[in-house]
Every structure is written in C-alpha cells, then in structure tokens.
Amino acid sequence: MANEKKETDFHLRLTPKEKVRLQRRANEAKMPLSRYLLEMGLTGKIVNYDYLLKCFLQMRRIGNNINQAVRIMNTFHSDCEGEFEYVLREMNRLQDVLDRYIERELKENKHGVFEGAAGGDKHPPEQSD
C-alpha cells in the first residue's frame, strides 16, 4: 500500500477547533495531518517512541547522578550505605516497571507499536475556550 499511487481525494469538514486538535496530535506524532488521519483510521494506532525514550534518558541522568554520589562517598569515605541501598532499590524498581511496560506493549501491539502522546485516548480532555 505504501508504494501505491494516491489518486483519490478525500475531503473532511470540521470546525477550526477540531482541526487545531487534530493538527496538534499529528505534530506530536511527528506526522503530516493526512498521514496521521490515515494511520488512525486504518489501524487506530500511531507509532510513537517519544515517551519511552524520555524515560530512558531520565534513567540515564539518574544513573549519572548516582555515580557522582558514589564517587563522592568513596572519596570522603562517607558512610551513606543505607541511603545508597535505598536509591539502588528504587532504580531497580523503576527498571522493573519499564521492563513490564515494554513487555506489555510488545505483546499487545505485535510489531513493537507503542501508543504514546499521539495514540488515541491517552490524551487528556481538551479544555473549552
């Protein structure tokens, strides 16, 4: 289907607010509006790894902070082992949550499709003007 020549036009009537909402979601999915509407209409899902990537980047930053703290503890022969153990347990818990999330998404969405910010009902209700 991707290589088929697109010859058919489709026109959609909507309010300016609806268009803004759809355009916002397409932008979040980093897609043109027409592609976003087509994907949502045909599959009901949008591939979006942004949220997961942000989680991993944040975990990396936290890991760097832990490494810095451990260096300081070692340099000054500080006795903060209890605090360090707590941080380590929390990091392991966070890793487990992310692992379960990835596993669930891979099972539910067969080809590694993650529903993120642009994925349908995950948006909060729009505010009325």
Short mmCIF file of N, CA, C and O in Angstrom, two decimals:
data_model
loop_
_atom_site.label_atom_id
_atom_site.label_comp_id
_atom_site.label_asym_id
_atom_site.label_seq_id
_atom_site.Cartn_x
_atom_site.Cartn_y
_atom_site.Cartn_z
N MET A 1 0.82 -1.20 0.00
CA MET A 1 0.00 0.00 0.00
C MET A 1 0.87 1.26 0.00
O MET A 1 0.48 2.27 -0.56
N ALA A 2 2.04 1.20 0.59
CA ALA A 2 2.89 2.38 0.68
C ALA A 2 3.35 2.87 -0.69
O ALA A 2 3.55 4.06 -0.88
N ASN A 3 3.53 1.95 -1.63
CA ASN A 3 4.03 2.33 -2.95
C ASN A 3 2.92 2.61 -3.96
O ASN A 3 3.21 2.93 -5.10
N GLU A 4 1.68 2.44 -3.55
CA GLU A 4 0.58 2.69 -4.47
C GLU A 4 0.46 4.19 -4.75
O GLU A 4 0.66 5.01 -3.87
N LYS A 5 0.09 4.49 -5.98
CA LYS A 5 -0.12 5.89 -6.36
C LYS A 5 -1.43 6.37 -5.74
O LYS A 5 -2.47 5.72 -5.87
N LYS A 6 -1.37 7.50 -5.10
CA LYS A 6 -2.56 8.04 -4.44
C LYS A 6 -3.25 9.00 -5.39
O LYS A 6 -2.78 10.10 -5.63
N GLU A 7 -4.37 8.55 -5.90
CA GLU A 7 -5.12 9.33 -6.90
C GLU A 7 -6.44 9.86 -6.37
O GLU A 7 -7.05 10.70 -7.01
N THR A 8 -6.90 9.37 -5.24
CA THR A 8 -8.22 9.72 -4.76
C THR A 8 -8.14 10.80 -3.69
O THR A 8 -7.38 10.67 -2.73
N ASP A 9 -8.94 11.84 -3.85
CA ASP A 9 -9.04 12.89 -2.85
C ASP A 9 -10.12 12.53 -1.85
O ASP A 9 -11.11 11.87 -2.17
N PHE A 10 -9.93 13.01 -0.63
CA PHE A 10 -10.92 12.83 0.41
C PHE A 10 -11.04 14.16 1.15
O PHE A 10 -10.03 14.71 1.59
N HIS A 11 -12.23 14.67 1.26
CA HIS A 11 -12.43 15.97 1.92
C HIS A 11 -13.20 15.75 3.21
O HIS A 11 -14.14 14.96 3.27
N LEU A 12 -12.80 16.48 4.22
CA LEU A 12 -13.39 16.34 5.54
C LEU A 12 -13.78 17.72 6.04
O LEU A 12 -12.99 18.66 5.99
N ARG A 13 -15.00 17.84 6.52
CA ARG A 13 -15.46 19.10 7.08
C ARG A 13 -15.37 19.01 8.60
O ARG A 13 -15.82 18.06 9.20
N LEU A 14 -14.76 20.03 9.19
CA LEU A 14 -14.65 20.09 10.64
C LEU A 14 -14.54 21.52 11.09
O LEU A 14 -14.32 22.42 10.29
N THR A 15 -14.68 21.71 12.39
CA THR A 15 -14.60 23.07 12.93
C THR A 15 -13.13 23.47 13.03
O THR A 15 -12.24 22.61 13.06
N PRO A 16 -12.86 24.76 13.14
CA PRO A 16 -11.47 25.20 13.33
C PRO A 16 -10.83 24.58 14.58
O PRO A 16 -9.66 24.20 14.56
N LYS A 17 -11.61 24.45 15.66
CA LYS A 17 -11.07 23.85 16.89
C LYS A 17 -10.71 22.39 16.67
O LYS A 17 -9.69 21.91 17.17
N GLU A 18 -11.56 21.66 15.95
CA GLU A 18 -11.27 20.26 15.66
C GLU A 18 -9.99 20.13 14.83
O GLU A 18 -9.16 19.25 15.09
N LYS A 19 -9.84 21.03 13.88
CA LYS A 19 -8.64 20.99 13.04
C LYS A 19 -7.39 21.26 13.88
O LYS A 19 -6.36 20.58 13.73
N VAL A 20 -7.48 22.21 14.78
CA VAL A 20 -6.34 22.54 15.65
C VAL A 20 -5.99 21.33 16.51
O VAL A 20 -4.81 20.98 16.67
N ARG A 21 -7.01 20.67 17.08
CA ARG A 21 -6.77 19.49 17.91
C ARG A 21 -6.11 18.37 17.12
O ARG A 21 -5.15 17.75 17.58
N LEU A 22 -6.62 18.12 15.92
CA LEU A 22 -6.04 17.07 15.08
C LEU A 22 -4.61 17.42 14.66
O LEU A 22 -3.72 16.57 14.67
N GLN A 23 -4.41 18.68 14.29
CA GLN A 23 -3.08 19.11 13.88
C GLN A 23 -2.09 18.99 15.03
O GLN A 23 -0.95 18.58 14.84
N ARG A 24 -2.52 19.32 16.24
CA ARG A 24 -1.67 19.20 17.42
C ARG A 24 -1.25 17.75 17.62
O ARG A 24 -0.08 17.45 17.86
N ARG A 25 -2.20 16.84 17.51
CA ARG A 25 -1.88 15.42 17.69
C ARG A 25 -0.97 14.91 16.58
O ARG A 25 -0.06 14.12 16.83
N ALA A 26 -1.19 15.36 15.35
CA ALA A 26 -0.32 14.97 14.25
C ALA A 26 1.10 15.50 14.49
O ALA A 26 2.08 14.78 14.25
N ASN A 27 1.21 16.72 14.96
CA ASN A 27 2.53 17.30 15.26
C ASN A 27 3.23 16.50 16.36
O ASN A 27 4.43 16.26 16.28
N GLU A 28 2.49 16.09 17.40
CA GLU A 28 3.07 15.30 18.48
C GLU A 28 3.57 13.96 17.95
O GLU A 28 4.56 13.43 18.45
N ALA A 29 2.88 13.42 16.95
CA ALA A 29 3.29 12.15 16.35
C ALA A 29 4.36 12.35 15.29
O ALA A 29 4.83 11.39 14.70
N LYS A 30 4.71 13.62 15.05
CA LYS A 30 5.70 13.98 14.04
C LYS A 30 5.31 13.46 12.66
O LYS A 30 6.11 12.84 11.96
N MET A 31 4.04 13.70 12.32
CA MET A 31 3.49 13.26 11.04
C MET A 31 2.70 14.39 10.40
O MET A 31 2.13 15.22 11.10
N PRO A 32 2.62 14.37 9.07
CA PRO A 32 1.69 15.29 8.42
C PRO A 32 0.25 14.90 8.82
O PRO A 32 -0.01 13.73 9.12
N LEU A 33 -0.63 15.86 8.81
CA LEU A 33 -2.01 15.62 9.23
C LEU A 33 -2.66 14.50 8.41
O LEU A 33 -3.31 13.61 8.97
N SER A 34 -2.46 14.51 7.11
CA SER A 34 -3.10 13.48 6.27
C SER A 34 -2.61 12.08 6.64
O SER A 34 -3.38 11.13 6.72
N ARG A 35 -1.31 11.93 6.90
CA ARG A 35 -0.75 10.62 7.27
C ARG A 35 -1.28 10.19 8.63
O ARG A 35 -1.61 9.03 8.86
N TYR A 36 -1.36 11.15 9.56
CA TYR A 36 -1.88 10.86 10.90
C TYR A 36 -3.32 10.35 10.81
O TYR A 36 -3.65 9.33 11.41
N LEU A 37 -4.16 11.04 10.06
CA LEU A 37 -5.56 10.64 9.93
C LEU A 37 -5.68 9.27 9.28
O LEU A 37 -6.50 8.44 9.69
N LEU A 38 -4.86 9.01 8.27
CA LEU A 38 -4.88 7.73 7.59
C LEU A 38 -4.47 6.60 8.55
O LEU A 38 -5.15 5.57 8.63
N GLU A 39 -3.39 6.79 9.29
CA GLU A 39 -2.93 5.76 10.23
C GLU A 39 -3.96 5.49 11.32
O GLU A 39 -4.24 4.35 11.65
N MET A 40 -4.52 6.56 11.87
CA MET A 40 -5.52 6.39 12.93
C MET A 40 -6.77 5.72 12.38
O MET A 40 -7.38 4.89 13.04
N GLY A 41 -7.16 6.08 11.17
CA GLY A 41 -8.36 5.49 10.58
C GLY A 41 -8.18 4.03 10.23
O GLY A 41 -9.11 3.23 10.38
N LEU A 42 -7.01 3.65 9.76
CA LEU A 42 -6.79 2.27 9.31
C LEU A 42 -6.34 1.34 10.43
O LEU A 42 -6.70 0.17 10.44
N THR A 43 -5.56 1.84 11.36
CA THR A 43 -5.02 0.96 12.40
C THR A 43 -5.45 1.34 13.81
O THR A 43 -5.37 0.51 14.72
N GLY A 44 -5.85 2.58 14.01
CA GLY A 44 -6.22 3.03 15.35
C GLY A 44 -5.01 3.27 16.24
O GLY A 44 -5.16 3.52 17.43
N LYS A 45 -3.80 3.18 15.67
CA LYS A 45 -2.58 3.36 16.46
C LYS A 45 -1.60 4.23 15.71
O LYS A 45 -1.55 4.23 14.50
N ILE A 46 -0.79 4.93 16.50
CA ILE A 46 0.29 5.73 15.95
C ILE A 46 1.57 5.27 16.63
O ILE A 46 1.62 5.16 17.85
N VAL A 47 2.58 5.00 15.86
CA VAL A 47 3.87 4.61 16.43
C VAL A 47 4.51 5.86 17.01
O VAL A 47 4.71 6.84 16.31
N ASN A 48 4.82 5.82 18.30
CA ASN A 48 5.41 6.96 18.97
C ASN A 48 6.28 6.46 20.12
O ASN A 48 5.76 5.99 21.12
N TYR A 49 7.58 6.55 19.97
CA TYR A 49 8.51 6.09 20.98
C TYR A 49 8.99 7.23 21.88
O TYR A 49 9.82 7.00 22.74
N ASP A 50 8.49 8.43 21.69
CA ASP A 50 8.99 9.59 22.42
C ASP A 50 8.92 9.41 23.94
O ASP A 50 9.87 9.72 24.65
N TYR A 51 7.79 8.94 24.45
CA TYR A 51 7.63 8.80 25.90
C TYR A 51 8.63 7.81 26.46
O TYR A 51 9.29 8.07 27.47
N LEU A 52 8.79 6.68 25.79
CA LEU A 52 9.72 5.67 26.26
C LEU A 52 11.15 6.20 26.21
O LEU A 52 11.95 5.99 27.12
N LEU A 53 11.49 6.91 25.14
CA LEU A 53 12.82 7.49 25.02
C LEU A 53 13.09 8.47 26.16
O LEU A 53 14.17 8.47 26.75
N LYS A 54 12.11 9.30 26.50
CA LYS A 54 12.27 10.24 27.61
C LYS A 54 12.53 9.50 28.92
O LYS A 54 13.34 9.93 29.73
N CYS A 55 11.82 8.38 29.12
CA CYS A 55 12.03 7.59 30.34
C CYS A 55 13.46 7.07 30.41
O CYS A 55 14.11 7.15 31.45
N PHE A 56 13.95 6.53 29.30
CA PHE A 56 15.31 6.00 29.30
C PHE A 56 16.34 7.11 29.48
O PHE A 56 17.33 6.92 30.19
N LEU A 57 16.13 8.27 28.86
CA LEU A 57 17.06 9.38 29.05
C LEU A 57 17.08 9.83 30.50
O LEU A 57 18.14 10.12 31.06
N GLN A 58 15.91 9.88 31.11
CA GLN A 58 15.83 10.28 32.52
C GLN A 58 16.53 9.25 33.40
O GLN A 58 17.25 9.61 34.34
N MET A 59 16.36 7.96 33.09
CA MET A 59 17.05 6.93 33.86
C MET A 59 18.57 7.07 33.74
O MET A 59 19.30 6.89 34.71
N ARG A 60 19.03 7.41 32.54
CA ARG A 60 20.47 7.59 32.33
C ARG A 60 20.97 8.76 33.17
O ARG A 60 22.03 8.68 33.79
N ARG A 61 20.21 9.84 33.22
CA ARG A 61 20.61 11.00 34.03
C ARG A 61 20.66 10.64 35.52
O ARG A 61 21.57 11.04 36.23
N ILE A 62 19.65 9.90 35.95
CA ILE A 62 19.62 9.47 37.36
C ILE A 62 20.83 8.59 37.65
O ILE A 62 21.48 8.73 38.69
N GLY A 63 21.15 7.69 36.72
CA GLY A 63 22.32 6.83 36.88
C GLY A 63 23.59 7.64 37.00
O GLY A 63 24.47 7.33 37.83
N ASN A 64 23.73 8.66 36.19
CA ASN A 64 24.91 9.54 36.27
C ASN A 64 24.99 10.22 37.63
O ASN A 64 26.07 10.33 38.22
N ASN A 65 23.85 10.68 38.12
CA ASN A 65 23.84 11.32 39.45
C ASN A 65 24.25 10.34 40.54
O ASN A 65 24.98 10.70 41.46
N ILE A 66 23.78 9.10 40.43
CA ILE A 66 24.15 8.09 41.42
C ILE A 66 25.65 7.83 41.37
O ILE A 66 26.31 7.75 42.41
N ASN A 67 26.19 7.73 40.16
CA ASN A 67 27.64 7.51 40.03
C ASN A 67 28.43 8.65 40.67
O ASN A 67 29.44 8.43 41.35
N GLN A 68 27.99 9.88 40.46
CA GLN A 68 28.68 11.03 41.07
C GLN A 68 28.60 10.96 42.59
O GLN A 68 29.59 11.23 43.28
N ALA A 69 27.43 10.59 43.10
CA ALA A 69 27.26 10.50 44.56
C ALA A 69 28.16 9.41 45.14
O ALA A 69 28.78 9.60 46.19
N VAL A 70 28.26 8.28 44.45
CA VAL A 70 29.10 7.20 44.93
C VAL A 70 30.58 7.61 44.92
O VAL A 70 31.32 7.31 45.86
N ARG A 71 30.99 8.34 43.88
CA ARG A 71 32.38 8.82 43.83
C ARG A 71 32.68 9.71 45.03
O ARG A 71 33.74 9.60 45.66
N ILE A 72 31.76 10.60 45.34
CA ILE A 72 31.95 11.49 46.49
C ILE A 72 32.01 10.69 47.78
O ILE A 72 32.85 10.93 48.65
N MET A 73 31.09 9.70 47.91
CA MET A 73 31.10 8.85 49.11
C MET A 73 32.44 8.14 49.26
O MET A 73 33.00 8.08 50.36
N ASN A 74 32.94 7.61 48.15
CA ASN A 74 34.22 6.89 48.20
C ASN A 74 35.39 7.83 48.49
O ASN A 74 36.31 7.50 49.24
N THR A 75 35.36 9.02 47.90
CA THR A 75 36.44 9.99 48.09
C THR A 75 36.56 10.41 49.55
O THR A 75 37.65 10.49 50.10
N PHE A 76 35.43 10.66 50.17
CA PHE A 76 35.43 11.16 51.54
C PHE A 76 35.16 10.05 52.56
O PHE A 76 34.90 10.32 53.72
N HIS A 77 35.19 8.80 52.11
CA HIS A 77 34.95 7.64 52.98
C HIS A 77 33.70 7.84 53.81
O HIS A 77 33.68 7.62 55.02
N SER A 78 32.68 8.30 53.14
CA SER A 78 31.41 8.61 53.78
C SER A 78 30.62 7.33 54.05
O SER A 78 30.65 6.40 53.26
N ASP A 79 29.90 7.31 55.14
CA ASP A 79 29.09 6.14 55.49
C ASP A 79 27.62 6.43 55.16
O ASP A 79 26.84 6.77 56.04
N CYS A 80 27.29 6.32 53.89
CA CYS A 80 25.92 6.57 53.43
C CYS A 80 25.34 5.33 52.77
O CYS A 80 24.52 5.41 51.87
N GLU A 81 25.81 4.18 53.22
CA GLU A 81 25.41 2.94 52.55
C GLU A 81 23.91 2.73 52.58
O GLU A 81 23.32 2.27 51.61
N GLY A 82 23.25 3.08 53.67
CA GLY A 82 21.80 2.92 53.76
C GLY A 82 21.06 3.73 52.71
O GLY A 82 20.15 3.24 52.05
N GLU A 83 21.48 4.97 52.54
CA GLU A 83 20.86 5.83 51.53
C GLU A 83 21.13 5.30 50.13
O GLU A 83 20.27 5.31 49.26
N PHE A 84 22.36 4.83 49.92
CA PHE A 84 22.71 4.30 48.60
C PHE A 84 21.88 3.05 48.29
O PHE A 84 21.39 2.89 47.18
N GLU A 85 21.70 2.19 49.27
CA GLU A 85 20.89 0.98 49.06
C GLU A 85 19.46 1.34 48.71
O GLU A 85 18.84 0.71 47.86
N TYR A 86 18.92 2.36 49.35
CA TYR A 86 17.56 2.81 49.05
C TYR A 86 17.46 3.29 47.60
O TYR A 86 16.55 2.91 46.86
N VAL A 87 18.42 4.11 47.18
CA VAL A 87 18.41 4.63 45.81
C VAL A 87 18.53 3.49 44.81
O VAL A 87 17.83 3.44 43.80
N LEU A 88 19.39 2.54 45.10
CA LEU A 88 19.57 1.39 44.22
C LEU A 88 18.28 0.58 44.11
O LEU A 88 17.88 0.16 43.02
N ARG A 89 17.59 0.36 45.24
CA ARG A 89 16.31 -0.37 45.21
C ARG A 89 15.28 0.37 44.36
O ARG A 89 14.56 -0.24 43.57
N GLU A 90 15.22 1.69 44.50
CA GLU A 90 14.26 2.48 43.73
C GLU A 90 14.58 2.44 42.22
O GLU A 90 13.69 2.36 41.39
N MET A 91 15.87 2.48 41.89
CA MET A 91 16.27 2.38 40.48
C MET A 91 15.89 1.02 39.91
O MET A 91 15.39 0.91 38.79
N ASN A 92 16.11 -0.04 40.69
CA ASN A 92 15.73 -1.38 40.23
C ASN A 92 14.22 -1.49 40.05
O ASN A 92 13.74 -2.12 39.11
N ARG A 93 13.48 -0.86 40.95
CA ARG A 93 12.02 -0.86 40.83
C ARG A 93 11.57 -0.13 39.57
O ARG A 93 10.70 -0.60 38.84
N LEU A 94 12.20 1.00 39.29
CA LEU A 94 11.89 1.75 38.07
C LEU A 94 12.21 0.92 36.83
O LEU A 94 11.44 0.88 35.89
N GLN A 95 13.34 0.24 36.85
CA GLN A 95 13.72 -0.63 35.73
C GLN A 95 12.67 -1.71 35.52
O GLN A 95 12.28 -2.01 34.40
N ASP A 96 12.19 -2.32 36.61
CA ASP A 96 11.16 -3.36 36.51
C ASP A 96 9.88 -2.82 35.89
O ASP A 96 9.25 -3.48 35.06
N VAL A 97 9.49 -1.62 36.30
CA VAL A 97 8.27 -1.01 35.75
C VAL A 97 8.43 -0.79 34.24
O VAL A 97 7.53 -1.13 33.46
N LEU A 98 9.56 -0.26 33.84
CA LEU A 98 9.79 -0.04 32.41
C LEU A 98 9.85 -1.36 31.64
O LEU A 98 9.30 -1.46 30.55
N ASP A 99 10.48 -2.36 32.21
CA ASP A 99 10.53 -3.67 31.55
C ASP A 99 9.13 -4.25 31.35
O ASP A 99 8.81 -4.77 30.29
N ARG A 100 8.29 -4.15 32.39
CA ARG A 100 6.92 -4.67 32.28
C ARG A 100 6.13 -3.89 31.24
O ARG A 100 5.35 -4.45 30.47
N TYR A 101 6.33 -2.58 31.20
CA TYR A 101 5.65 -1.73 30.21
C TYR A 101 6.03 -2.14 28.79
O TYR A 101 5.18 -2.33 27.93
N ILE A 102 7.32 -2.31 28.57
CA ILE A 102 7.79 -2.70 27.23
C ILE A 102 7.24 -4.07 26.86
O ILE A 102 6.75 -4.27 25.75
N GLU A 103 7.30 -5.02 27.79
CA GLU A 103 6.78 -6.36 27.53
C GLU A 103 5.31 -6.32 27.16
O GLU A 103 4.87 -6.95 26.20
N ARG A 104 4.52 -5.58 27.94
CA ARG A 104 3.08 -5.48 27.68
C ARG A 104 2.81 -4.86 26.32
O ARG A 104 2.00 -5.36 25.55
N GLU A 105 3.52 -3.79 26.00
CA GLU A 105 3.30 -3.13 24.72
C GLU A 105 3.68 -4.03 23.55
O GLU A 105 2.99 -4.07 22.54
N LEU A 106 4.75 -4.78 23.70
CA LEU A 106 5.16 -5.67 22.61
C LEU A 106 4.15 -6.80 22.42
O LEU A 106 3.88 -7.21 21.29
N LYS A 107 3.56 -7.30 23.51
CA LYS A 107 2.54 -8.35 23.39
C LYS A 107 1.25 -7.81 22.78
O LYS A 107 0.66 -8.42 21.91
N GLU A 108 0.80 -6.66 23.27
CA GLU A 108 -0.48 -6.10 22.82
C GLU A 108 -0.41 -5.55 21.41
O GLU A 108 -1.38 -5.57 20.68
N ASN A 109 0.73 -5.05 21.03
CA ASN A 109 0.85 -4.35 19.75
C ASN A 109 1.85 -5.03 18.83
O ASN A 109 2.70 -4.40 18.25
N LYS A 110 1.74 -6.29 18.72
CA LYS A 110 2.56 -7.23 17.95
C LYS A 110 3.87 -6.75 17.35
O LYS A 110 4.86 -7.40 17.47
N HIS A 111 3.93 -5.64 16.66
CA HIS A 111 5.14 -5.25 15.95
C HIS A 111 5.90 -4.14 16.66
O HIS A 111 6.58 -3.36 16.03
N GLY A 112 5.79 -4.07 17.96
CA GLY A 112 6.53 -3.06 18.70
C GLY A 112 5.92 -1.67 18.57
O GLY A 112 6.60 -0.68 18.70
N VAL A 113 4.62 -1.60 18.32
CA VAL A 113 3.96 -0.31 18.20
C VAL A 113 3.64 0.18 19.60
O VAL A 113 2.99 -0.50 20.36
N PHE A 114 4.15 1.34 19.94
CA PHE A 114 3.88 1.93 21.24
C PHE A 114 2.91 3.08 21.05
O PHE A 114 3.13 3.94 20.22
N GLU A 115 1.85 3.09 21.84
CA GLU A 115 0.96 4.23 21.81
C GLU A 115 1.47 5.24 22.80
O GLU A 115 1.61 4.94 23.97
N GLY A 116 1.78 6.41 22.30
CA GLY A 116 2.30 7.45 23.18
C GLY A 116 1.40 8.66 23.16
O GLY A 116 0.19 8.54 23.10
N ALA A 117 1.98 9.80 23.14
CA ALA A 117 1.24 11.06 23.23
C ALA A 117 0.22 11.19 22.11
O ALA A 117 -0.79 11.85 22.28
N ALA A 118 0.46 10.58 20.99
CA ALA A 118 -0.45 10.74 19.86
C ALA A 118 -1.40 9.56 19.73
O ALA A 118 -2.17 9.50 18.80
N GLY A 119 -1.39 8.64 20.65
CA GLY A 119 -2.14 7.40 20.49
C GLY A 119 -3.54 7.42 21.04
O GLY A 119 -3.82 6.85 22.07
N GLY A 120 -4.44 8.05 20.38
CA GLY A 120 -5.87 7.95 20.68
C GLY A 120 -6.27 8.49 22.04
O GLY A 120 -6.08 9.65 22.34
N ASP A 121 -6.83 7.62 22.90
CA ASP A 121 -7.45 8.03 24.14
C ASP A 121 -6.47 8.41 25.24
O ASP A 121 -6.86 8.70 26.34
N LYS A 122 -5.20 8.41 24.97
CA LYS A 122 -4.23 8.74 26.01
C LYS A 122 -4.15 10.24 26.27
O LYS A 122 -3.47 10.67 27.14
N HIS A 123 -4.84 11.02 25.47
CA HIS A 123 -4.84 12.47 25.66
C HIS A 123 -5.83 12.86 26.75
O HIS A 123 -6.89 12.29 26.85
N PRO A 124 -5.49 13.88 27.53
CA PRO A 124 -6.48 14.40 28.45
C PRO A 124 -7.56 15.14 27.66
O PRO A 124 -7.32 15.55 26.54
N PRO A 125 -8.73 15.28 28.24
CA PRO A 125 -9.79 16.00 27.53
C PRO A 125 -9.35 17.42 27.21
O PRO A 125 -8.64 18.05 27.99
N GLU A 126 -9.76 17.91 26.06
CA GLU A 126 -9.42 19.27 25.65
C GLU A 126 -10.17 20.27 26.52
O GLU A 126 -11.30 20.03 26.93
N GLN A 127 -9.53 21.39 26.77
CA GLN A 127 -10.15 22.47 27.54
C GLN A 127 -11.09 23.27 26.65
O GLN A 127 -10.77 23.53 25.49
N SER A 128 -12.22 23.66 27.16
CA SER A 128 -13.15 24.52 26.41
C SER A 128 -12.69 25.97 26.49
O SER A 128 -12.17 26.40 27.51
N ASP A 129 -12.84 26.67 25.40
CA ASP A 129 -12.47 28.10 25.40
C ASP A 129 -13.61 28.96 25.85
O ASP A 129 -14.72 28.71 25.80
#
